[in-house]
Coordinates of C-alpha atoms and ligand atoms in Angstrom, one line a residue:
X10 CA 36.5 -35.2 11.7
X11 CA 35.3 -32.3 13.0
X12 CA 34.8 -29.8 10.0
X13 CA 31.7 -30.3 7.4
X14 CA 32.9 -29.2 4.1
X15 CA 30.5 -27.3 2.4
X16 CA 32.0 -28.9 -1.0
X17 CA 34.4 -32.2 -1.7
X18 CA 35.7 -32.4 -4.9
X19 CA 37.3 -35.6 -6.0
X20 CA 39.7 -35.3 -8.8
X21 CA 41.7 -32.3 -9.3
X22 CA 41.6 -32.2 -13.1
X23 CA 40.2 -29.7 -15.4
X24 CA 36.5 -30.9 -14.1
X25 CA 37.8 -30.9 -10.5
X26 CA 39.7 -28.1 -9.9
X27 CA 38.0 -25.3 -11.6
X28 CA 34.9 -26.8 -9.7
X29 CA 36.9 -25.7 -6.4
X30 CA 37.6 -22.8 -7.4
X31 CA 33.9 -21.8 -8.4
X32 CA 32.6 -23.2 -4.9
X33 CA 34.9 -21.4 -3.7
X34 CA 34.4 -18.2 -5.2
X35 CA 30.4 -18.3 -4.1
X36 CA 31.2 -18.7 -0.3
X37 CA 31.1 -22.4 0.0
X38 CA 34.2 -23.9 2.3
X39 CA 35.9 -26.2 -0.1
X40 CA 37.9 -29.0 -0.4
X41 CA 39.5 -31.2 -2.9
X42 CA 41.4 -34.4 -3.1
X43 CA 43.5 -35.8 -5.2
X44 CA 46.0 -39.1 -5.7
X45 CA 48.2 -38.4 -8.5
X46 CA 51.9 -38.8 -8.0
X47 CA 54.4 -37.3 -10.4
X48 CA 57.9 -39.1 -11.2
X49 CA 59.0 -38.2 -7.8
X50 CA 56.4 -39.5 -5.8
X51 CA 54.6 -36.3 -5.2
X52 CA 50.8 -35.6 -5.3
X53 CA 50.5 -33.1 -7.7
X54 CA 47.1 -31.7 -9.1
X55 CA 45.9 -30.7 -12.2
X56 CA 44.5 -34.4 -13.6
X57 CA 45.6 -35.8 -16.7
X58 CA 45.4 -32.5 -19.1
X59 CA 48.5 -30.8 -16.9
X60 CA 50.1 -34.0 -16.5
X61 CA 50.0 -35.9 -19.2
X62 CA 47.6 -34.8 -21.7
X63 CA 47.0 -31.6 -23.3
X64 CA 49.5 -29.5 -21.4
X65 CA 52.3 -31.3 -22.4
X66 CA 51.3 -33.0 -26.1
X67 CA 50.9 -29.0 -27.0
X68 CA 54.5 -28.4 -25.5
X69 CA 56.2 -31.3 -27.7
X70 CA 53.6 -30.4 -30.4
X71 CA 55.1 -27.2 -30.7
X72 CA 58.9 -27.8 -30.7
X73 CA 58.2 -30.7 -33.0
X74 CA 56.5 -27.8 -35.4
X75 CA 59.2 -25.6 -34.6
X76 CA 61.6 -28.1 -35.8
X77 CA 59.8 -28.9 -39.1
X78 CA 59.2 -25.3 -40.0
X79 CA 63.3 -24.6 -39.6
X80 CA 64.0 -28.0 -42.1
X81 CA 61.2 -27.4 -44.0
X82 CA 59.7 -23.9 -44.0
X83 CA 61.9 -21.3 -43.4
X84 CA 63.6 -21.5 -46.8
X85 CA 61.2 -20.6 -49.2
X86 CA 60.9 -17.3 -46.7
X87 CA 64.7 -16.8 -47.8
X88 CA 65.8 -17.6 -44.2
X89 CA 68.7 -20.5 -44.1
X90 CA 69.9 -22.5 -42.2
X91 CA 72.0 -25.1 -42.0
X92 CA 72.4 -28.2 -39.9
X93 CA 69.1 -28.0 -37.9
X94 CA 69.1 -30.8 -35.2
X95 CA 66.6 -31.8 -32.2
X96 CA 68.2 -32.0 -28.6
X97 CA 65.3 -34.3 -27.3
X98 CA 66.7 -34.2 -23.6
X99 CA 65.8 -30.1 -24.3
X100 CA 62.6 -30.9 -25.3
X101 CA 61.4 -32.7 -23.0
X102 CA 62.7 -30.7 -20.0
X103 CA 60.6 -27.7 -21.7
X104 CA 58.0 -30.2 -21.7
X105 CA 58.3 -30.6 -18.1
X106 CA 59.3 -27.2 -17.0
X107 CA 55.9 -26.1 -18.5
X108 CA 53.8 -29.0 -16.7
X109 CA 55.5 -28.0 -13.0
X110 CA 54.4 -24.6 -13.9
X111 CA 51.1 -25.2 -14.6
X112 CA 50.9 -27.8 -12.1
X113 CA 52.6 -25.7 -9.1
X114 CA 49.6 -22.7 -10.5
X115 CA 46.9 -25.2 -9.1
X116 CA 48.9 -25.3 -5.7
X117 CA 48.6 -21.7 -5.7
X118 CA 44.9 -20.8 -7.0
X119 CA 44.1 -23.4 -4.0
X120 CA 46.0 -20.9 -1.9
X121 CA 44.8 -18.0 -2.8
X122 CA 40.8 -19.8 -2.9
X123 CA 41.1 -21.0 0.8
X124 CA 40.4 -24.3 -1.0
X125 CA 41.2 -27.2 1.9
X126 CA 43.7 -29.7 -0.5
X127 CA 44.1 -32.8 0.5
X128 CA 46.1 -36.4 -0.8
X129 CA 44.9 -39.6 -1.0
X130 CA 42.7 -41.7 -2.3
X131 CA 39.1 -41.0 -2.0
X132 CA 36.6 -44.2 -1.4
X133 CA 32.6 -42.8 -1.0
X134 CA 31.7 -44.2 2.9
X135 CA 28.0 -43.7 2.9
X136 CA 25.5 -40.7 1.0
X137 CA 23.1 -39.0 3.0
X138 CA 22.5 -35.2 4.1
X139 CA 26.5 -34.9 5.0
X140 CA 28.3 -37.5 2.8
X141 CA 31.3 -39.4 4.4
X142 CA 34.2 -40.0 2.2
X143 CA 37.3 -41.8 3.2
X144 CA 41.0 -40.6 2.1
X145 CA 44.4 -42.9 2.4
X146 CA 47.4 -41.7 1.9
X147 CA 50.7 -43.4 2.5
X148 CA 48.8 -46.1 4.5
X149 CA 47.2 -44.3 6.9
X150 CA 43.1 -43.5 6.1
X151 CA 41.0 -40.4 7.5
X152 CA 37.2 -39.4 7.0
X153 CA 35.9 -36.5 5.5
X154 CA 32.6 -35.3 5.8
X155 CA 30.7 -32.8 3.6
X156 CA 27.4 -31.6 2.4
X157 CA 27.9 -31.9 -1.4
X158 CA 30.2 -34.2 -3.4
X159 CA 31.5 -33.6 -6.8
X160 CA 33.0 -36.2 -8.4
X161 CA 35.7 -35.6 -11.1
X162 CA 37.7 -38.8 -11.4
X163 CA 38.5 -38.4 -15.1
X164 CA 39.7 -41.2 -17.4
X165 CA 42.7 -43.7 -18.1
X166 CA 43.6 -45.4 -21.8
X167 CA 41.7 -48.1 -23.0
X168 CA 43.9 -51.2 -24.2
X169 CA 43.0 -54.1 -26.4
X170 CA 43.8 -57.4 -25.7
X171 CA 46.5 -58.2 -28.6
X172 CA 48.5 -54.9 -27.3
X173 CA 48.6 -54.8 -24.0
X174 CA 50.7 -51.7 -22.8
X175 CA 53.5 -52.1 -20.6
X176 CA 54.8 -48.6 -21.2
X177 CA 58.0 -49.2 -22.3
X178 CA 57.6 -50.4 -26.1
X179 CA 54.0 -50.4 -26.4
X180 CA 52.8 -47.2 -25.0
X181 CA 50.1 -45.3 -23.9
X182 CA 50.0 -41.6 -23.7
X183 CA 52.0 -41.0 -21.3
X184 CA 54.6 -43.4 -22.1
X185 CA 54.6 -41.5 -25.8
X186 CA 54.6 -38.2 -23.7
X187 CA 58.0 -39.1 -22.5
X188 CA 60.6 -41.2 -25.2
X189 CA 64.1 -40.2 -24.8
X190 CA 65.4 -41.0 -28.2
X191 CA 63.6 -41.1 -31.4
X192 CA 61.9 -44.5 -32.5
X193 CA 62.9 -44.7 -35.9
X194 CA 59.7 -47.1 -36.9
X195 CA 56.9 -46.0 -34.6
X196 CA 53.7 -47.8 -35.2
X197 CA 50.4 -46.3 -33.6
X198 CA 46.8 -48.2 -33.3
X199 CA 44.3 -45.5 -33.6
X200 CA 44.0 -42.4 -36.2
X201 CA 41.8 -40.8 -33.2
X202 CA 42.9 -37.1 -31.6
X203 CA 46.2 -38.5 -29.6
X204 CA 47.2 -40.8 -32.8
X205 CA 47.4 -38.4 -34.8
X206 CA 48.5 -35.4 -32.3
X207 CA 51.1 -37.4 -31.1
X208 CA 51.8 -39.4 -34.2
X209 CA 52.6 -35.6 -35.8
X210 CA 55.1 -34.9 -33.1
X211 CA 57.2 -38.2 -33.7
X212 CA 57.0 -37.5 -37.5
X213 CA 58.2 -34.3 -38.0
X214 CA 61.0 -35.2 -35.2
X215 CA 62.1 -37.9 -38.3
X216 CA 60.3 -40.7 -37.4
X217 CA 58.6 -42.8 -39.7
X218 CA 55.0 -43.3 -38.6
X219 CA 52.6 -45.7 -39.5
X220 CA 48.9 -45.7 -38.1
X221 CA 47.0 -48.2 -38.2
X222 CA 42.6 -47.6 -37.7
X223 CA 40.2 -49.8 -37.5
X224 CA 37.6 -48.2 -38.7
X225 CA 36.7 -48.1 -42.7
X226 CA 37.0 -44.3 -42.5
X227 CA 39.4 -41.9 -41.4
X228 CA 38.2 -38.9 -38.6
X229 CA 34.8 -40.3 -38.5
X230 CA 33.2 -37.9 -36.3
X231 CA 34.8 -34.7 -38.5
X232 CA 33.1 -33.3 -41.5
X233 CA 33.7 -35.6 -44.6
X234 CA 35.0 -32.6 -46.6
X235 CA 37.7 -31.6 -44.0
X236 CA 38.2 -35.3 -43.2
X237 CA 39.1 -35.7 -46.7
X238 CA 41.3 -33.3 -47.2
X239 CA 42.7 -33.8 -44.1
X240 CA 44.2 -37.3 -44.7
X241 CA 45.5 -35.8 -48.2
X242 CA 47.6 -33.7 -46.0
X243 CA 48.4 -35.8 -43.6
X244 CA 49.6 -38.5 -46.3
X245 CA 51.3 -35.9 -47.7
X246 CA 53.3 -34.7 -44.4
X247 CA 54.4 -38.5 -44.5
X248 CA 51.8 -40.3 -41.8
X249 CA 50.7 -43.9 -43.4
X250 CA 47.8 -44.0 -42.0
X251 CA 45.6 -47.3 -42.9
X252 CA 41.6 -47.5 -42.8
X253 CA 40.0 -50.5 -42.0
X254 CA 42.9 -52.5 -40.4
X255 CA 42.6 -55.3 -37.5
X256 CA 45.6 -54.9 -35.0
X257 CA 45.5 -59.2 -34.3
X258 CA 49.1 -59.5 -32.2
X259 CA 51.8 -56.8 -30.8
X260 CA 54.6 -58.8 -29.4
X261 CA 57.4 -56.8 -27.6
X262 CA 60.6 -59.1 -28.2
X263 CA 62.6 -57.0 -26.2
X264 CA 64.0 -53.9 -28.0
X265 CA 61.1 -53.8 -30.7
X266 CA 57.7 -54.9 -31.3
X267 CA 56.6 -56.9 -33.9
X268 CA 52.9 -55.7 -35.1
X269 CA 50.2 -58.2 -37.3
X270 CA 47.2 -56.7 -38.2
X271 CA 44.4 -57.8 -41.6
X272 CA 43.1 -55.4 -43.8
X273 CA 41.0 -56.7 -47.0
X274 CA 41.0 -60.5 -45.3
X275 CA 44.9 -60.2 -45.9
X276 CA 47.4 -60.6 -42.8
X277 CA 50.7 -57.8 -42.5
X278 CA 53.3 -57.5 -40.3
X279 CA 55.7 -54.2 -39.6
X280 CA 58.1 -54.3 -36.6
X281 CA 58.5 -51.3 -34.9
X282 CA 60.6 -49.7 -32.8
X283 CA 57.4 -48.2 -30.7
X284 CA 54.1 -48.8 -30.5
X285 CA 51.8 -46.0 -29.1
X286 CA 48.1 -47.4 -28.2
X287 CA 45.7 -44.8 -28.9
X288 CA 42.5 -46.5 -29.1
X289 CA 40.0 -44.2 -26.5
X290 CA 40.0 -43.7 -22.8
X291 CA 37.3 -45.3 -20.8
X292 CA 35.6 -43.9 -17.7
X293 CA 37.6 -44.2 -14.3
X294 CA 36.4 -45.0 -10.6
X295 CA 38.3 -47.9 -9.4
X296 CA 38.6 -47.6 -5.8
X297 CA 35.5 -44.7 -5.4
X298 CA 33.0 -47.0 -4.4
X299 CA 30.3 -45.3 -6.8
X300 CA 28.2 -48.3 -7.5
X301 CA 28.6 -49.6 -4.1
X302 CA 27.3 -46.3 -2.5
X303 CA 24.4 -46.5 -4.6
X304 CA 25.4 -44.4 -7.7
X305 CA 24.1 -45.4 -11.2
X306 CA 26.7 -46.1 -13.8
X307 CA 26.3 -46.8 -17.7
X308 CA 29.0 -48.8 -19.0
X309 CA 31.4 -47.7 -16.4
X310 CA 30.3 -43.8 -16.4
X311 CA 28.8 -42.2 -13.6
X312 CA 24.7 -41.6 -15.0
X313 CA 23.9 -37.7 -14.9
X314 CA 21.5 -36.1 -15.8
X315 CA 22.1 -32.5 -18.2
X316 CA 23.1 -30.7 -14.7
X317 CA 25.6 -33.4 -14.1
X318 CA 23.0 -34.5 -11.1
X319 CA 23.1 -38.2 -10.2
X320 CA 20.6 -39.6 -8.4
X321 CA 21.3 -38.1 -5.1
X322 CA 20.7 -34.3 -5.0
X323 CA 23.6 -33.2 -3.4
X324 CA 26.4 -35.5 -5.6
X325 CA 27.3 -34.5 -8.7
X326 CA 29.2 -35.7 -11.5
X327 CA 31.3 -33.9 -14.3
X328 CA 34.5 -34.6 -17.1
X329 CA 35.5 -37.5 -18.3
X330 CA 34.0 -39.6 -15.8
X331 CA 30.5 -39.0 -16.8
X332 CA 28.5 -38.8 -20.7
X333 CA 29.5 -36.4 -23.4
X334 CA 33.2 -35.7 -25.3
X335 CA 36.4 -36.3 -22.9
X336 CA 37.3 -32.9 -23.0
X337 CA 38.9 -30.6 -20.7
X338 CA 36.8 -27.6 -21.4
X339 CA 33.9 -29.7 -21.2
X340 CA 34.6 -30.8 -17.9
X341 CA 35.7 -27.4 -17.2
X342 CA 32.3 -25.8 -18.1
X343 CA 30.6 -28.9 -16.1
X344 CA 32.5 -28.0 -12.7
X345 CA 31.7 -24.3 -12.9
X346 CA 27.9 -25.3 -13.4
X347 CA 28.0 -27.8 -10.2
X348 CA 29.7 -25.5 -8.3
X349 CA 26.8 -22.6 -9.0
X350 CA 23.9 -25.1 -8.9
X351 CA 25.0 -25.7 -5.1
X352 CA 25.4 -22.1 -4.5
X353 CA 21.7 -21.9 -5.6
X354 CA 22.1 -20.3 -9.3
X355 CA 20.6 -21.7 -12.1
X356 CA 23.4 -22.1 -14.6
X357 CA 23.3 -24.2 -18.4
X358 CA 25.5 -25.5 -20.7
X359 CA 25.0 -25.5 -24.6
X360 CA 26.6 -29.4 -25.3
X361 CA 25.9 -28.7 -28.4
X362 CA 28.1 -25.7 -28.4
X363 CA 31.4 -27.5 -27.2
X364 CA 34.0 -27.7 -29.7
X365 CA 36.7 -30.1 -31.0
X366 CA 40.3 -28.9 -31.9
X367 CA 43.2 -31.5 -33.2
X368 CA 46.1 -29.7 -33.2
X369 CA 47.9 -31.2 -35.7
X370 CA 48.9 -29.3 -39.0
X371 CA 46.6 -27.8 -39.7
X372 CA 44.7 -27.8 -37.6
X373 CA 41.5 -29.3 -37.4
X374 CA 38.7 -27.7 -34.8
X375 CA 34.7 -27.9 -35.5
X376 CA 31.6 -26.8 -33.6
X377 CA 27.8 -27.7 -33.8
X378 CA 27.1 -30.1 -36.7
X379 CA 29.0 -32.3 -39.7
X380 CA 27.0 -32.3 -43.0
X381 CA 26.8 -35.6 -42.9
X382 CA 24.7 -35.6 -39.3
X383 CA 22.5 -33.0 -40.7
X384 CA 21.9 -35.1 -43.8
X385 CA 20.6 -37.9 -41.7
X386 CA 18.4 -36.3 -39.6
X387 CA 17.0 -34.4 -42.7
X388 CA 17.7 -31.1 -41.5
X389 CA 18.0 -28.5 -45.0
X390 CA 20.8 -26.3 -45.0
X391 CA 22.7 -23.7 -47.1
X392 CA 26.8 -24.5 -47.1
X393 CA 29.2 -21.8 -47.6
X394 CA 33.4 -22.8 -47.7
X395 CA 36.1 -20.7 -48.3
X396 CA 40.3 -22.0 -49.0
X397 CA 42.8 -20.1 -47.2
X398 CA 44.5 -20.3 -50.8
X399 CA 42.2 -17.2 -51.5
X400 CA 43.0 -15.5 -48.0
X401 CA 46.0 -12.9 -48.0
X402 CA 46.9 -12.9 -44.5
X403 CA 47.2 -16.9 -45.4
X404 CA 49.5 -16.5 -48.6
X405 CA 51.9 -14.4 -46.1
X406 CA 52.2 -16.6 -43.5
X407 CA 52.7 -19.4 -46.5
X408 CA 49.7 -21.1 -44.2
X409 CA 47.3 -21.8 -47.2
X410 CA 46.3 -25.5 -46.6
X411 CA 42.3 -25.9 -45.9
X412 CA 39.2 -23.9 -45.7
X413 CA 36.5 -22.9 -43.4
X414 CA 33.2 -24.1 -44.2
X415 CA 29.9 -23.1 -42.5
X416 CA 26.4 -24.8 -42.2
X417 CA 23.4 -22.7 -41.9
X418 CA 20.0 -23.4 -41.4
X419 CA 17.4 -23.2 -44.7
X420 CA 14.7 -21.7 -43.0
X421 CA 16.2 -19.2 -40.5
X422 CA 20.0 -19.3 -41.4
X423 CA 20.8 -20.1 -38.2
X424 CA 24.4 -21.4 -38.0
X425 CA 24.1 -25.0 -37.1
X426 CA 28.0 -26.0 -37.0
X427 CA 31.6 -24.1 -38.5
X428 CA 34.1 -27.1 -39.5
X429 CA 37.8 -25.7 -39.7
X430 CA 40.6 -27.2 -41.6
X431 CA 43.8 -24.3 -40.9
X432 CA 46.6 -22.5 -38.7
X433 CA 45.1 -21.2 -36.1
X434 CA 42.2 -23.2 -36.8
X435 CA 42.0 -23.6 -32.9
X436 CA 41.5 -20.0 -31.7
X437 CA 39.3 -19.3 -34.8
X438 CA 36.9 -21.9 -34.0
X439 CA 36.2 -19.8 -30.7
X440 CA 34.0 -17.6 -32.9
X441 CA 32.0 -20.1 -34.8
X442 CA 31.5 -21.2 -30.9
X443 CA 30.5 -17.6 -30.2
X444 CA 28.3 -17.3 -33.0
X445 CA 26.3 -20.3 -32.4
X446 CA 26.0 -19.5 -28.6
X447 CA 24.3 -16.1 -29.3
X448 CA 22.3 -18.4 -32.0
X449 CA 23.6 -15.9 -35.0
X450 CA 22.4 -16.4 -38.5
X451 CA 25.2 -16.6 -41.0
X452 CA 23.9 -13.2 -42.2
X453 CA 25.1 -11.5 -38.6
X454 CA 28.7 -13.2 -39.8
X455 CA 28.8 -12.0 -43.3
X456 CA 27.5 -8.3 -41.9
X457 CA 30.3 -8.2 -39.2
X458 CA 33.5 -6.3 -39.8
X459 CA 36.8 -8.4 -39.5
X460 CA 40.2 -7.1 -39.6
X461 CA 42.3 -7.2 -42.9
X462 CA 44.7 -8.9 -43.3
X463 CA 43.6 -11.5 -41.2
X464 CA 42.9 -15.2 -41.3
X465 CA 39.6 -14.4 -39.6
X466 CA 38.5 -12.9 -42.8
X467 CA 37.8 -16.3 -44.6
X468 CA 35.7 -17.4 -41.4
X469 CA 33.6 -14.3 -42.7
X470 CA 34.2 -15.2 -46.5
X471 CA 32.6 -18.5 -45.7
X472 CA 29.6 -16.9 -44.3
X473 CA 29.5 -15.0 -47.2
X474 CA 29.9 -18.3 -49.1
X475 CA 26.6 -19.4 -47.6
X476 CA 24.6 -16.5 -49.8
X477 CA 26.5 -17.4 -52.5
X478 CA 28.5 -14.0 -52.6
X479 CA 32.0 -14.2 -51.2
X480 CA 34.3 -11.5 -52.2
X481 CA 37.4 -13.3 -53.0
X482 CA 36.5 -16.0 -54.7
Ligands
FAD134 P1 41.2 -35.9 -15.2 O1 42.0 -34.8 -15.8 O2 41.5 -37.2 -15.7 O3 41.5 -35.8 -13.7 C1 40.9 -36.8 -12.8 C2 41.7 -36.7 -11.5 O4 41.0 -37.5 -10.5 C3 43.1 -37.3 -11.6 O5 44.1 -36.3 -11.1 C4 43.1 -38.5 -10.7 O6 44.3 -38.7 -10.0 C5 42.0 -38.1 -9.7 N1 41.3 -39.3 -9.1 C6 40.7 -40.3 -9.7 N2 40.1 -41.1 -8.8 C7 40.4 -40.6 -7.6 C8 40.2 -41.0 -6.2 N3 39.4 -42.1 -6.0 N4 40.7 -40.3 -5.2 C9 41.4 -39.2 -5.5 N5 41.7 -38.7 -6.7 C10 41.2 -39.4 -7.7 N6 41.3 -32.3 -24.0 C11 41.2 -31.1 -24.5 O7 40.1 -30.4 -24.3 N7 42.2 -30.5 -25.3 C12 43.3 -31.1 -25.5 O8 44.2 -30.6 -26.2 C13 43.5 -32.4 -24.9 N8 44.7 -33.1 -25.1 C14 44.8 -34.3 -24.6 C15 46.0 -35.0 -24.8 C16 46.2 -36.3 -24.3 C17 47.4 -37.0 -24.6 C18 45.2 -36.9 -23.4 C19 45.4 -38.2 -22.8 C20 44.0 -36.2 -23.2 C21 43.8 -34.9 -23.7 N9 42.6 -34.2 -23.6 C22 42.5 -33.0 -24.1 C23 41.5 -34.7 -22.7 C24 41.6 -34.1 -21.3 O9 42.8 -34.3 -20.7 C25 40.5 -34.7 -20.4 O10 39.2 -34.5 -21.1 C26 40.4 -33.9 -19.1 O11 41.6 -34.1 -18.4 C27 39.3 -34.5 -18.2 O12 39.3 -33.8 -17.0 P2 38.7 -34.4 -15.7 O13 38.8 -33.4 -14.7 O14 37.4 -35.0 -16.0 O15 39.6 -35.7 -15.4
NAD135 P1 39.7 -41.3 -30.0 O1 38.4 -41.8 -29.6 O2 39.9 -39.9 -30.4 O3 40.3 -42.2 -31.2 C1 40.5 -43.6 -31.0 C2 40.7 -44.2 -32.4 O4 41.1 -45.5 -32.3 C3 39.3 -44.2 -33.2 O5 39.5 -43.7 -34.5 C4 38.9 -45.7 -33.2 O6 38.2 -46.0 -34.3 C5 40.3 -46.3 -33.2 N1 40.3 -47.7 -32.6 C6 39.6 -48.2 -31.6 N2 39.9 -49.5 -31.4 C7 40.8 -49.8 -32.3 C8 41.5 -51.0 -32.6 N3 41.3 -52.1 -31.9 N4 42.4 -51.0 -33.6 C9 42.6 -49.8 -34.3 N5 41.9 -48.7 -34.1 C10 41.1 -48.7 -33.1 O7 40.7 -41.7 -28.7 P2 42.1 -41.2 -28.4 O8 42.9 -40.7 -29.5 O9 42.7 -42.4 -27.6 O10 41.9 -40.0 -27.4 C11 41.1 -40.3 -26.3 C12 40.3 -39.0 -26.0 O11 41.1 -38.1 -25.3 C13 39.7 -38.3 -27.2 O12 38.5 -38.9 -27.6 C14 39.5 -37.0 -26.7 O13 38.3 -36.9 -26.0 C15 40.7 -36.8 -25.7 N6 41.7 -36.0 -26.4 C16 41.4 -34.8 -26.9 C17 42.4 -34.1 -27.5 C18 42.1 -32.7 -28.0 O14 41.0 -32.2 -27.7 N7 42.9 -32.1 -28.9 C19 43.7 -34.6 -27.7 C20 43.9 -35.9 -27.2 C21 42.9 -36.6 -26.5

């Protein structure tokens, strides 16, 4: 116990891991802990996004797309081909070739930051100037001590009582992550970002999908226009997705599971060969000792304040585990900030500038705010949209589903949120995020040269669109 870390990190996710690798870019001597084991009983790091989250749902969501573009696309381009077929097994070990990669990159950014990594599981001892954590591993427990402490324990699913998971026909992420043969009924509670990411994989692999939301509307916390026209496509594409319905009883009777849910005060039943649960994560720190070491909490997250601060001033908290979207470049953002706050900068984040990406097909990515929050707070704005049916670049990639649509302020024209429906929805989004970071009128859009043919050029169309004077349509 004789070295005083300058920096602990606990978690090596997203939030954890680029945290280390900030503290240890300023000078500070650095070390972070982790307990995940992979399939072969190895502590890996990289949290939930390398393992079994967005790292490899983009992998499968990929070859899925790949597949459906060969059976459904590729003809009307003149190219044929005949007797396309999936070799799952193939899949998935590109799936996991890519997370070992990733996940082996951690190892080696640790390496090359002098960042101290350590297994186990971390419990918080005591808080004070140096903070003792404990760490067991394989039975045998050792004591840490450092000056700071940031905690990035992430998240696991949420279940509901009438499906409780058991990863094998009613599954959670990573249990849908990893099927070796193709559920021919698969049956998924939630239309939230993993129902309908991972729900898209399964379909266009020749599953039939049903998704069932309890909620009265579908993609809530979307724009209503792109929500819209979203579940017209999605419907479309051959996901069932149904609003407003009650999952009451999931009963796994051995090789299938037999689903009841109400909808309109009537009872149905579907029996599926899958069921993925996709309801929301919840906050995780079972085994930290947070509450016992005197750390607030708020309905199981850690309580921070805007510089992820708790109430101790030298233990922080970022990702998953504390307030604000479950997202990996939020936590991301959040352990770079820790990290320079220790080393005595003064960094921010602009939460309101953190955006959302679905990656289905299209894709779906947003920033800033939906019409629908600026109509309640009585905000006035000017709208401008613009259909990739009018964008060239669009026709010739036979991409034309969707539109971009763009929310300035009245007064100013500040942009106050860019809502996406489109390929390539997810990289254009990062100038909406842009634009509303260097607080850019929709004016500074419309005024800025984009390349042609580009799908780019109907962000800039929708800008337009706000002064009423778009080109091309
Ligand atoms: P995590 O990544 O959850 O990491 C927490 C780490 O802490 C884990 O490794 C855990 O083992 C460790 N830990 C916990 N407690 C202890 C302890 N006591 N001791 C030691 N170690 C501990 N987000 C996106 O932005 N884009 C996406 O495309 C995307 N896709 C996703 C797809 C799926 C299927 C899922 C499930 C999530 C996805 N997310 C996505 C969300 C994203 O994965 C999370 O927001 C992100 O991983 C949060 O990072 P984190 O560092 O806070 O926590
Ligand atoms: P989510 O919050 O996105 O969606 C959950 C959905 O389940 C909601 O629509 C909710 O109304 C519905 N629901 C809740 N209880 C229900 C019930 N009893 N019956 C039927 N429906 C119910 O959650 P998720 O899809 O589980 O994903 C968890 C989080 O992981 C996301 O919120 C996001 O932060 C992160 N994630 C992000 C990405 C991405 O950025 N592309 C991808 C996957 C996951």
């Amino acid at each position: 116990m004789s070295n005083i870390y300058d920096v602990l990190v606990i978690g090596s996710g997203p939030g954890g891991y680029v945290a280390a690798i900030r503290a240890a870019q300023l000078g500070l001597n650095t070390a972070c802990v982790d307990k995940w084991k992979n399939s072969k009983d190895k502590t890996v790091y990289g949290g939930t996004c390398l393992n079994v989250g967005c790292i490899p749902s983009k992998a499968l969501l990929e070859s899925s797309y790949n597949y459906e573009r060969a059976t459904h696309h590729f003809a009307a381009h003149g190219v044929l081909v005949d007797n396309v077929t999936v070799d799952l097994a193939v899949m998935q070990k590109r799936k996991e070739k890519i997370v070992n990669t990733l996940v082996s990159g951690i190892d080696g950014l640790f390496k090359k930051n002098k960042i101290t990594a350590l297994k186990g599981s971390a419990t918080i001892a005591s808080i004070g100037d140096i903070c003792e954590v404990t760490i067991t591993e394989n039975g045998t427990t050792e004591t840490v001590q450092a000056k700071n402490l940031i905690i990035a324990t992430g998240s696991v699913p949420r279940s509901i009582p009438p499906a409780p998971i058991d990863n094998k026909n009613i599954v959670d992420n990573e249990g849908a992550l990893a099927f070796d043969s193709l559920p021919k009924k698969l049956g998924v509670i939630g239309a939230g970002v993993i129902g309908l990411e991972l729900g898209s994989v399964w379909n266009r692999l020749g599953s039939d999908v049903r998704v069932l939301e309890a909620l009265p509307d579908f993609l809530a916390a979307a724009d209503t226009d792109i929500a819209k026209e979203a579940g017209k496509l999605f419907k479309k594409q051959g996901l069932a997705i149904e609003t407003g319905a009650t999952v009451t009883q999931a009963k796994n009777t051995g090789k299938q599971v037999a689903v009841k849910w109400e909808k309109n005060g009537e009872t149905h039943s579907e029996t599926f060969d899958k069921l993925i649960v996709a309801v929301g994560r919840a906050p995780y720190t079972d085994g930290l000792n947070a509450d016992g070491a005197g750390l607030a909490m708020e309905r199981g997250f850690i309580t921070v304040d805007e510089q992820c601060r708790t109430r101790f001033a030298n233990v922080f908290a970022i990702g998953d585990v504390v307030r604000g979207p479950m997202l990996a470049h939020k936590a991301e953002d959040e352990g770079s900030m820790v990290a320079e706050l220790i080393a005595g900068q003064k960094p921010e984040i602009e939460y309101d500038c953190i955006p959302w990406v679905i990656y289905t097909h299209p894709e779906i990515a947003w920033v800033g705010k939906t019409e629908q929050e600026l109509n309640a707070a009585g905000i006035d704005y000017r709208k401008g949209a613009f259909p990739f049916l009018a964008n060239g670049r669009a026709r010739g990639l036979g991409e034309t589903d969707g539109m971009v649509k763009m929310l300035a302020a009245a007064d100013d024209d500040r942009i106050l949120g860019v809502h996406i429906l489109g390929a390539g929805a997810s990289d254009l989004i990062a100038e909406g995020v842009l634009a509303m970071e260097m607080g850019a009128a929709s004016e500074d859009i419309a005024r800025t040269c984009h390349a042609h043919p580009t799908l780019a050029e109907a962000f800039r169309e929708a800008a337009l669109a706000v002064d009423k004077r778009a080109i091309h349509i």
